[in-house]
Amino acid sequence: MSKIRAAKVIVTCPGRNFVTLKIETEDGLYGVGDATLNGRELAVASYLNDHVVPCLIGRDAHRIEDIWQYLYRGAYWRRGPVTMSAIAAVDMALWDIKGKVAGLPLYQLLGGASRDGVMVYCHANGVTIEETIEAARGYMAQGYKAVRLQAGVPGLKSTYGVPKDKKPYEPADADIPTENLWSTEKYMRSLPALFEAGRDKLGWDVHLLHDAHHRLTPIEAGRLGKDLEPFRMFWLEDAVPAENQAAFRLIRQHTTTPLAVGEIFNSIWDCKQLIEEQLIDYIRATVVHAGGITHLRRIAALADLYHVRTGCHGATDLSPITMGAALHFNLSIPNFGIQEHMHHAAVTETVFPHAYSYKDGYMHPGEAPGHGVDIDEKEAAKYPYKRAYLPVNRLEDGTLYNW
Ligand code: CS2
Ligand code: MG
């Protein structure tokens, strides 16, 4: 028994907004969990502060599954990104504590390492194809075995996924969302040339990925997947919005390009049909938005039965705590596929010291007890919350569209 003495929510903005839950036990240990939901951060902070923290005090920190069920079933209102991010934060903090009590890195509690390292992919972005290829070359020189290629679309002024001013990530940069224009026709015409150049200039010994950010219809996605088949992509991500899981049947009927989806999923119910019907190849749900280690393991176990591998979301709006927790998860499960790796800003790293590291295309969670990521509260206090939104997307006739 290790009684929970206190729990607090820390909101900080070192480069971008992060919400962290810190749980302390009566025997003087603590664990931290990520609760960041980009653009809706304070909703999760309130959910935790007002509704979860009071229910945690006095509970046994070791009863991770029981506390998970208590927060999920007990709330009556199930699922949804706010609820599941809050539960995830509790879950991550409790696994962190258990690891510290055991004196073992989290992956050891999850069954031990199934591989030596976690293959990661990075983002090569550019306004032009040449710029994107140049960026990919730079990453390959650092040892990356897998690179996501995104380039500006000729005829569209700005596109989400292609950062402005050569910034290294896609910042949520506006107090009120800025508006981009979108044209599927222009995009679909431009993309094969990017991957043709990719294979031509980068060769065949690198995995190439692409994110379509839910902007296509199923039949368009089928056609794009077919057009990209000659380039043997690792995956085409988020081809269509995935609320209607059956929509992926149509894409599958038309292309053998591997499909990835799920960064906005928050429970196993969002991907049950996609997995059981083998409509996808990679599931992108990750620790913070899909109910923590406890729930993500359940998703991965289901996926394993159907030849679906994991490809956890790892953008910079997920805090280093999620990256650390995901790396332990990735190292331990049998059906790991790949992990996304976007570099956090240096200032983010000062607030979240961590044991994980990158070397030659692979990451490793490190050997620190627990998940190995901490929060420096003094540093965190220097960066107050700042409202910031991602852009929205409109079609050229003004219709609001998916970004
Ligand atoms: C993207 C993310 O990493 C990805 O694949 O889709 O940048 C995503 O847009 C953000 O995490 C949204 O918060
Ligand atoms: Mg994505």
Coordinates of C-alpha atoms and ligand atoms in Angstrom, one line a residue:
M1 CA 0.0 0.0 0.0
S2 CA 1.3 3.4 -1.0
K3 CA -1.3 6.0 -0.2
I4 CA -1.8 9.0 -2.4
R5 CA -1.2 12.1 -0.3
A6 CA -1.6 14.9 -2.8
A7 CA -2.0 15.6 -6.5
K8 CA -1.6 18.8 -8.4
V9 CA -1.9 20.1 -11.9
I10 CA 0.9 22.2 -13.4
V11 CA 0.2 24.3 -16.6
T12 CA 3.2 25.7 -18.3
C13 CA 4.1 27.2 -21.7
P14 CA 7.8 26.6 -22.5
G15 CA 7.5 27.2 -26.3
R16 CA 4.0 25.7 -26.2
N17 CA 1.4 24.7 -23.6
F18 CA 1.7 21.6 -21.5
V19 CA -0.5 20.3 -18.7
T20 CA 1.2 17.9 -16.2
L21 CA -0.3 16.0 -13.3
K22 CA 2.0 15.3 -10.3
I23 CA 0.9 12.7 -7.8
E24 CA 2.6 12.3 -4.4
T25 CA 2.4 9.4 -2.0
E26 CA 2.6 9.3 1.8
D27 CA 6.0 7.5 1.6
G28 CA 7.5 10.5 -0.2
L29 CA 7.5 9.3 -3.8
Y30 CA 6.0 11.1 -6.7
G31 CA 5.1 10.4 -10.3
V32 CA 4.2 12.7 -13.2
G33 CA 1.8 12.3 -16.1
D34 CA 1.1 14.3 -19.3
A35 CA -2.5 15.7 -19.7
T36 CA -1.9 18.0 -22.7
L37 CA -4.7 18.4 -25.2
N38 CA -3.5 20.9 -27.8
G39 CA -5.9 23.9 -28.0
R40 CA -8.1 22.6 -25.2
E41 CA -5.5 22.4 -22.4
L42 CA -7.5 24.2 -19.7
A43 CA -10.5 21.9 -20.1
V44 CA -8.3 18.9 -19.0
A45 CA -6.7 20.9 -16.2
S46 CA -10.2 21.7 -14.9
Y47 CA -11.4 18.1 -15.3
L48 CA -8.4 16.9 -13.2
N49 CA -8.5 19.7 -10.6
D50 CA -12.2 19.8 -10.1
H51 CA -13.2 16.2 -10.6
V52 CA -10.3 13.8 -10.4
V53 CA -7.8 15.0 -7.9
P54 CA -10.3 15.0 -5.0
C55 CA -11.1 11.4 -5.7
L56 CA -7.5 10.3 -5.7
I57 CA -6.5 11.3 -2.3
G58 CA -6.1 8.4 0.1
R59 CA -6.2 5.7 -2.7
D60 CA -3.5 3.1 -3.1
A61 CA -1.2 4.3 -5.8
H62 CA -0.3 0.7 -6.7
R63 CA -3.8 -0.2 -7.8
I64 CA -3.4 1.2 -11.3
E65 CA -6.0 -1.0 -13.0
D66 CA -8.6 -0.4 -10.3
I67 CA -8.0 3.4 -10.4
W68 CA -8.3 3.3 -14.2
Q69 CA -11.7 1.6 -14.0
Y70 CA -12.8 3.8 -11.1
L71 CA -12.2 6.9 -13.3
Y72 CA -13.5 5.4 -16.5
R73 CA -16.6 3.4 -15.4
G74 CA -17.1 5.4 -12.2
A75 CA -17.6 8.7 -14.0
Y76 CA -20.6 7.4 -15.9
W77 CA -19.6 9.6 -18.9
R78 CA -17.1 7.5 -20.9
R79 CA -14.5 8.3 -23.5
G80 CA -13.8 11.6 -25.2
P81 CA -10.4 13.4 -25.5
V82 CA -10.8 15.4 -22.3
T83 CA -11.8 12.5 -20.1
M84 CA -9.2 10.1 -21.6
S85 CA -6.3 12.6 -21.4
A86 CA -7.1 13.1 -17.7
I87 CA -7.2 9.4 -17.1
A88 CA -4.0 9.0 -19.0
A89 CA -2.2 11.5 -16.9
V90 CA -3.2 9.6 -13.7
D91 CA -2.2 6.3 -15.3
M92 CA 1.2 7.6 -16.4
A93 CA 1.9 9.1 -13.0
L94 CA 1.0 5.8 -11.2
W95 CA 3.2 3.7 -13.5
D96 CA 6.0 6.2 -12.8
I97 CA 5.5 5.7 -9.1
K98 CA 5.4 1.9 -9.4
G99 CA 8.6 1.9 -11.3
K100 CA 10.3 4.1 -8.7
V101 CA 9.1 1.7 -5.9
A102 CA 10.4 -1.3 -7.8
G103 CA 13.6 0.6 -8.7
L104 CA 13.0 -0.5 -12.4
P105 CA 12.5 1.4 -15.6
L106 CA 8.9 1.1 -16.7
Y107 CA 9.6 -1.2 -19.7
Q108 CA 10.8 -3.8 -17.3
L109 CA 7.4 -3.8 -15.5
L110 CA 5.7 -4.1 -19.0
G111 CA 7.5 -7.4 -19.7
G112 CA 11.0 -6.2 -20.5
A113 CA 12.5 -5.1 -23.8
S114 CA 11.3 -6.8 -27.0
R115 CA 13.9 -5.0 -29.1
D116 CA 17.2 -3.0 -28.6
G117 CA 15.7 0.4 -29.6
V118 CA 12.7 2.1 -30.9
M119 CA 12.8 3.1 -34.6
V120 CA 11.6 6.7 -35.0
Y121 CA 10.6 8.9 -37.9
C122 CA 11.2 12.6 -38.2
H123 CA 9.6 15.4 -40.2
A124 CA 11.2 16.8 -43.4
N125 CA 9.2 19.8 -44.4
G126 CA 9.7 22.4 -47.1
V127 CA 7.8 24.9 -49.2
T128 CA 9.2 23.2 -52.3
I129 CA 10.0 19.6 -53.1
E130 CA 13.7 20.6 -53.2
E131 CA 13.6 22.1 -49.7
T132 CA 11.8 19.0 -48.4
I133 CA 14.4 16.7 -49.9
E134 CA 17.2 18.8 -48.5
A135 CA 15.6 18.6 -45.0
A136 CA 15.3 14.8 -45.4
R137 CA 19.0 14.5 -46.4
G138 CA 19.9 16.4 -43.2
Y139 CA 17.9 14.0 -41.1
M140 CA 19.3 11.0 -42.9
A141 CA 22.8 12.3 -42.1
Q142 CA 21.8 12.2 -38.4
G143 CA 21.0 8.5 -38.9
Y144 CA 17.2 8.6 -39.3
K145 CA 15.9 5.4 -41.0
A146 CA 12.5 6.9 -41.6
V147 CA 11.4 10.3 -42.8
R148 CA 8.0 11.9 -43.3
L149 CA 7.9 14.1 -46.4
Q150 CA 5.6 17.2 -46.5
A151 CA 5.8 20.0 -49.1
G152 CA 3.8 23.1 -49.9
V153 CA 1.1 22.7 -52.5
P154 CA 1.7 24.9 -55.6
G155 CA -1.1 27.4 -55.8
L156 CA -2.0 27.3 -52.1
K157 CA -0.5 30.1 -50.0
S158 CA 0.1 28.1 -46.8
T159 CA -0.7 24.5 -45.7
Y160 CA -0.8 23.1 -42.2
G161 CA 2.0 20.6 -41.9
V162 CA 4.4 22.8 -43.8
P163 CA 5.7 25.3 -41.1
K164 CA 6.2 28.9 -42.0
D165 CA 9.6 30.6 -41.7
K166 CA 11.5 27.2 -41.6
K167 CA 10.3 26.6 -38.1
P168 CA 11.0 23.1 -37.0
Y169 CA 7.5 22.2 -36.0
E170 CA 3.9 23.1 -36.6
P171 CA 3.2 25.7 -33.9
A172 CA -0.2 26.5 -32.5
D173 CA 0.6 30.2 -32.9
A174 CA -2.5 32.2 -32.9
D175 CA -4.8 33.7 -30.2
I176 CA -7.7 33.0 -32.5
P177 CA -7.1 30.4 -35.3
T178 CA -5.7 31.6 -38.5
E179 CA -7.3 30.4 -41.7
N180 CA -5.7 28.4 -44.5
L181 CA -7.1 27.5 -47.9
W182 CA -7.3 24.0 -49.2
S183 CA -7.7 22.3 -52.6
T184 CA -7.6 18.5 -52.8
E185 CA -7.2 18.7 -56.6
K186 CA -4.0 20.8 -56.3
Y187 CA -2.7 18.6 -53.5
M188 CA -3.3 15.3 -55.3
R189 CA -1.6 16.6 -58.4
S190 CA 1.5 17.7 -56.5
L191 CA 2.1 14.7 -54.2
P192 CA 3.4 12.0 -56.5
A193 CA 6.1 14.3 -57.7
L194 CA 7.3 14.7 -54.1
F195 CA 7.7 11.0 -53.7
E196 CA 9.2 10.4 -57.1
A197 CA 11.9 13.0 -56.1
G198 CA 12.1 11.3 -52.7
R199 CA 13.0 7.9 -54.2
D200 CA 15.1 9.5 -56.9
K201 CA 17.2 11.6 -54.6
L202 CA 17.1 9.7 -51.3
G203 CA 17.1 6.1 -52.6
W204 CA 15.3 3.1 -51.4
D205 CA 17.0 2.4 -48.1
V206 CA 14.9 4.9 -46.2
H207 CA 11.3 4.6 -45.1
L208 CA 9.2 7.4 -46.5
L209 CA 5.9 8.5 -44.8
H210 CA 3.3 11.1 -45.5
D211 CA 0.4 12.7 -43.5
A212 CA -2.7 13.7 -45.4
H213 CA -4.3 15.2 -42.2
H214 CA -7.8 13.8 -42.8
R215 CA -8.3 15.9 -45.9
L216 CA -9.5 13.3 -48.5
T217 CA -12.6 11.4 -49.2
P218 CA -12.3 7.6 -49.3
I219 CA -12.3 7.4 -53.1
E220 CA -9.7 10.2 -53.3
A221 CA -7.6 8.4 -50.8
G222 CA -7.9 5.1 -52.8
R223 CA -6.7 7.0 -55.9
L224 CA -3.8 8.7 -54.1
G225 CA -2.7 5.5 -52.5
K226 CA -2.7 3.9 -55.9
D227 CA -0.7 6.8 -57.4
L228 CA 1.9 6.5 -54.6
E229 CA 2.3 2.7 -54.8
P230 CA 5.4 2.8 -57.1
F231 CA 7.2 4.6 -54.3
R232 CA 6.6 1.9 -51.7
M233 CA 5.7 4.2 -48.8
F234 CA 6.0 3.1 -45.2
W235 CA 2.6 4.6 -44.7
L236 CA 0.0 7.1 -45.7
E237 CA -1.4 8.7 -42.6
D238 CA -4.9 10.1 -41.8
A239 CA -6.1 9.8 -45.4
V240 CA -9.7 10.5 -44.4
P241 CA -11.5 11.4 -41.2
A242 CA -12.0 8.2 -39.2
E243 CA -15.2 8.6 -37.3
N244 CA -16.8 6.3 -39.9
Q245 CA -14.5 3.4 -39.6
A246 CA -16.2 1.5 -42.4
A247 CA -15.1 4.2 -44.8
F248 CA -11.6 2.6 -44.8
R249 CA -13.1 -0.4 -46.7
L250 CA -13.3 1.6 -49.8
I251 CA -9.7 2.8 -49.5
R252 CA -8.5 -0.8 -49.0
Q253 CA -10.3 -2.0 -52.0
H254 CA -8.2 0.3 -54.2
T255 CA -4.7 0.4 -52.8
T256 CA -1.9 -1.6 -51.2
T257 CA -0.2 1.6 -49.8
P258 CA -0.1 0.9 -46.1
L259 CA -2.5 3.0 -44.0
A260 CA -2.0 4.6 -40.6
V261 CA -4.6 6.4 -38.5
G262 CA -5.5 7.2 -34.9
E263 CA -3.6 10.2 -33.5
I264 CA -7.0 11.7 -32.4
F265 CA -8.4 8.4 -31.2
N266 CA -9.0 8.2 -27.5
S267 CA -10.3 4.6 -26.9
I268 CA -10.2 1.1 -28.3
W269 CA -13.8 1.7 -29.6
D270 CA -12.4 4.3 -32.1
C271 CA -10.4 1.6 -33.8
K272 CA -12.1 -1.7 -33.0
Q273 CA -13.6 -2.1 -36.5
L274 CA -10.5 -0.7 -38.3
I275 CA -8.4 -3.3 -36.5
E276 CA -10.8 -6.3 -36.7
E277 CA -11.4 -5.9 -40.4
Q278 CA -7.7 -5.2 -41.0
L279 CA -8.5 -1.9 -42.7
I280 CA -5.3 -0.3 -41.4
D281 CA -1.7 -1.3 -41.0
Y282 CA -0.6 1.1 -38.2
I283 CA -2.5 2.4 -35.2
R284 CA -1.4 5.9 -34.1
A285 CA -3.1 6.2 -30.8
T286 CA -0.7 7.3 -28.1
V287 CA -0.4 7.3 -24.3
V288 CA -1.7 10.8 -23.4
H289 CA -4.8 10.8 -25.6
A290 CA -5.8 7.2 -25.4
G291 CA -6.1 6.6 -21.6
G292 CA -2.5 6.0 -20.6
I293 CA -0.3 2.9 -20.7
T294 CA -3.1 0.7 -19.3
H295 CA -5.5 1.4 -22.1
L296 CA -2.9 1.6 -24.9
R297 CA -1.7 -1.8 -24.1
R298 CA -5.2 -3.1 -24.6
I299 CA -5.4 -1.5 -28.0
A300 CA -2.0 -2.9 -29.0
A301 CA -3.0 -6.4 -27.8
L302 CA -6.1 -6.3 -30.0
A303 CA -4.1 -4.9 -32.9
D304 CA -1.5 -7.7 -32.6
L305 CA -4.2 -10.3 -33.3
Y306 CA -4.9 -8.6 -36.7
H307 CA -1.4 -7.8 -38.0
V308 CA -1.7 -4.2 -37.1
R309 CA 1.4 -2.5 -35.7
T310 CA 1.7 0.6 -33.6
G311 CA 2.9 4.0 -34.8
C312 CA 2.4 6.3 -31.8
H313 CA 1.8 10.0 -32.4
G314 CA 4.8 12.0 -31.1
A315 CA 4.3 15.6 -32.2
T316 CA 5.7 18.4 -30.0
D317 CA 2.3 19.2 -28.5
L318 CA 2.6 16.0 -26.5
S319 CA 5.0 16.6 -23.6
P320 CA 8.3 14.8 -23.1
I321 CA 6.4 12.8 -20.4
T322 CA 4.3 11.2 -23.2
M323 CA 7.4 10.6 -25.3
G324 CA 9.1 8.9 -22.3
A325 CA 6.1 6.7 -21.5
A326 CA 5.6 5.8 -25.2
L327 CA 9.2 4.7 -25.5
H328 CA 8.8 2.3 -22.6
F329 CA 5.6 1.0 -24.2
N330 CA 7.2 0.7 -27.7
L331 CA 10.2 -1.1 -26.3
S332 CA 8.1 -3.7 -24.6
I333 CA 5.2 -4.7 -26.9
P334 CA 5.5 -7.4 -29.6
N335 CA 3.8 -5.5 -32.4
F336 CA 5.7 -2.2 -32.4
G337 CA 5.9 -0.5 -35.8
I338 CA 7.5 2.9 -35.5
Q339 CA 7.4 6.0 -33.3
E340 CA 7.0 9.6 -34.4
H341 CA 9.8 11.9 -33.3
M342 CA 9.5 15.7 -33.5
H343 CA 12.1 17.6 -31.6
H344 CA 10.9 19.6 -28.7
A345 CA 12.2 23.1 -28.4
A346 CA 15.3 23.5 -26.2
V347 CA 13.2 25.5 -23.6
T348 CA 10.7 22.6 -23.4
E349 CA 13.6 20.3 -22.6
T350 CA 14.7 22.5 -19.7
V351 CA 11.3 22.1 -18.0
F352 CA 11.1 18.4 -18.6
P353 CA 14.5 16.7 -17.9
H354 CA 14.4 13.1 -19.2
A355 CA 16.3 9.9 -19.4
Y356 CA 15.4 9.0 -23.0
S357 CA 17.9 9.5 -25.8
Y358 CA 18.2 9.3 -29.6
K359 CA 21.0 7.5 -31.5
D360 CA 21.3 6.6 -35.1
G361 CA 17.6 6.4 -36.0
Y362 CA 16.5 4.8 -32.7
M363 CA 15.4 6.0 -29.4
H364 CA 15.6 4.4 -26.0
P365 CA 13.7 5.3 -22.8
G366 CA 16.8 5.0 -20.6
E367 CA 17.2 3.0 -17.3
A368 CA 15.9 5.5 -14.8
P369 CA 13.3 4.0 -12.5
G370 CA 9.7 4.8 -13.6
H371 CA 9.2 6.4 -17.0
G372 CA 12.3 8.6 -16.5
V373 CA 10.8 12.0 -17.3
D374 CA 10.4 14.7 -14.6
I375 CA 9.1 18.3 -14.4
D376 CA 11.3 21.1 -13.0
E377 CA 8.5 23.1 -11.3
K378 CA 10.7 26.2 -10.8
E379 CA 11.5 26.3 -14.5
A380 CA 7.9 25.6 -15.4
A381 CA 6.7 28.6 -13.3
K382 CA 8.7 30.9 -15.6
Y383 CA 6.4 30.2 -18.5
P384 CA 2.7 31.0 -17.9
Y385 CA -0.1 29.6 -20.1
K386 CA -0.7 31.4 -23.3
R387 CA -3.8 30.6 -25.4
A388 CA -2.7 29.3 -28.8
Y389 CA -4.6 27.6 -31.6
L390 CA -3.7 25.7 -34.7
P391 CA -5.2 27.1 -38.0
V392 CA -8.5 26.0 -39.5
N393 CA -8.8 25.1 -43.2
R394 CA -11.3 26.4 -45.8
L395 CA -11.9 25.3 -49.3
E396 CA -11.4 27.9 -52.0
D397 CA -15.1 28.7 -52.0
G398 CA -15.0 29.4 -48.3
T399 CA -16.4 26.1 -46.9
L400 CA -14.9 25.1 -43.6
Y401 CA -12.9 21.9 -44.1
N402 CA -10.7 19.4 -42.3
W403 CA -7.2 20.4 -41.5
Ligands
CS2_1 C1 0.4 15.7 -36.8 C2 0.3 16.6 -35.5 O1 2.2 14.7 -35.8 C3 1.3 14.6 -36.6 O2 1.2 13.6 -37.3 O3 -0.8 15.3 -37.3 O4 1.2 17.6 -35.8 C4 -1.0 17.1 -35.1 O5 -1.5 17.9 -36.1 C5 -0.9 17.8 -33.8 O6 -0.4 17.0 -32.9 C6 -2.3 18.3 -33.4 O7 -2.3 18.7 -32.1
MG2 MG -0.7 13.4 -38.1

